[in-house]
Amino acid sequence: MDRITNKLPIILDSDPGCDDAVAIMLAAKHPLFNLQVITVTAGNHILEKTTQNALKVCSYLGIDNVPVAAGMSGPIIRRQVIADHIHGENGLGNIDFDEIRIRLDHRHAVTLIIEILLESNGDITFVATGPLSNLAMAMRLEPKIIPKIKQIVLIGGSYQLGNITPAAEFNMYADPEAAHIIFTCGRPIVMIGLSITEKVLFKKEVAARIGSIDNKAATLFTKVMDFYTKSNKRIFGHEVSPLYDPAAIVYLINPSIFTTKLMHVEIELKSEQSYGRTNCDFYGLLNKPANAEVVTDLDSERFWEIIDKTIRLYGRT
Ligand code: RIB
Ligand code: CA
């Protein structure tokens, strides 16, 4: 059963990003959430474009009651890498949008994350669908926020193959030092990585079902997925495209459809070949304390049902 009892306060930190756009779409509409802020980081593209994309999505969908704040313009240490080869020249499927009617919050995302967490009673879940630069920087600037974070649900990492190098997944690779700060912060982490690739495939029947919904959210979803599917086919040879970022939102709506395994996870910071890899101790070989619940499986049908149902909550205009 999807959780709708009491509202779940969340911060959504993203790098829109085709699949981030769907995560924003779901988080802003599902009745479970009290979406406190959408914070943006560089990642799939440079900060200017990811920020514009967050505003475009919110403006197009009429999400005008959630502050959008721009954060880190790049990784803390490493040289910047982006994923425009997947998300397009504008970072959001090169989709044209009407003029943006949502104003960017004047506050920096990192300071806003600190403010919101310090003022909270420790009930906020931090959802990250991009590189972890904003939260890592916030932790370094004000460590008092760390115990205030109820849980971190992040998209990224892999205990199998990488997708930006043979070893590393993009969100971790884009800022490995930030990822290290997060995975050593001591707060509960749910890591939703590339192990779900085969389970979140945007199959034809799903495309037809969501494509038949007559509202702007479904229109945007279809446009985004058209582009994202072509990119995943061109780059990875995927006949059917996976869709990662919304899994963080679906997890919070119904964690029971996910299978997780407690593991010790360390970020590779030294190796040239494996820089940014999440070294997941799947078999507990190191006898080190587990620091993350790593998703190993999910119920695809119920995953897509939740996405379909939430998109239908949007009105036609
Ligand atoms: O590796 C997939 C992740 O990297 C997704 O969050 C995608 O948006 C990119 O940020
Ligand atoms: Ca993302």
mmCIF file of C-alpha atoms and ligand atoms in Angstrom, residues 15 19-20 44 129-130 171 245, ligand 2:
data_model
loop_
_atom_site.group_PDB
_atom_site.id
_atom_site.type_symbol
_atom_site.label_atom_id
_atom_site.label_comp_id
_atom_site.label_asym_id
_atom_site.label_seq_id
_atom_site.Cartn_x
_atom_site.Cartn_y
_atom_site.Cartn_z
ATOM 1 C CA ASP A 15 20.641 18.076 -11.727
ATOM 2 C CA ASP A 19 15.068 11.709 -15.437
ATOM 3 C CA ASP A 20 15.409 14.375 -12.733
ATOM 4 C CA ASN A 44 24.072 16.439 -16.155
ATOM 5 C CA THR A 129 19.085 12.579 -7.832
ATOM 6 C CA GLY A 130 22.339 14.203 -8.910
ATOM 7 C CA ASN A 171 26.391 10.973 -9.949
ATOM 8 C CA ASP A 245 15.750 9.288 -10.750
HETATM 9 CA CA CA B 2 20.070 13.151 -12.089
#
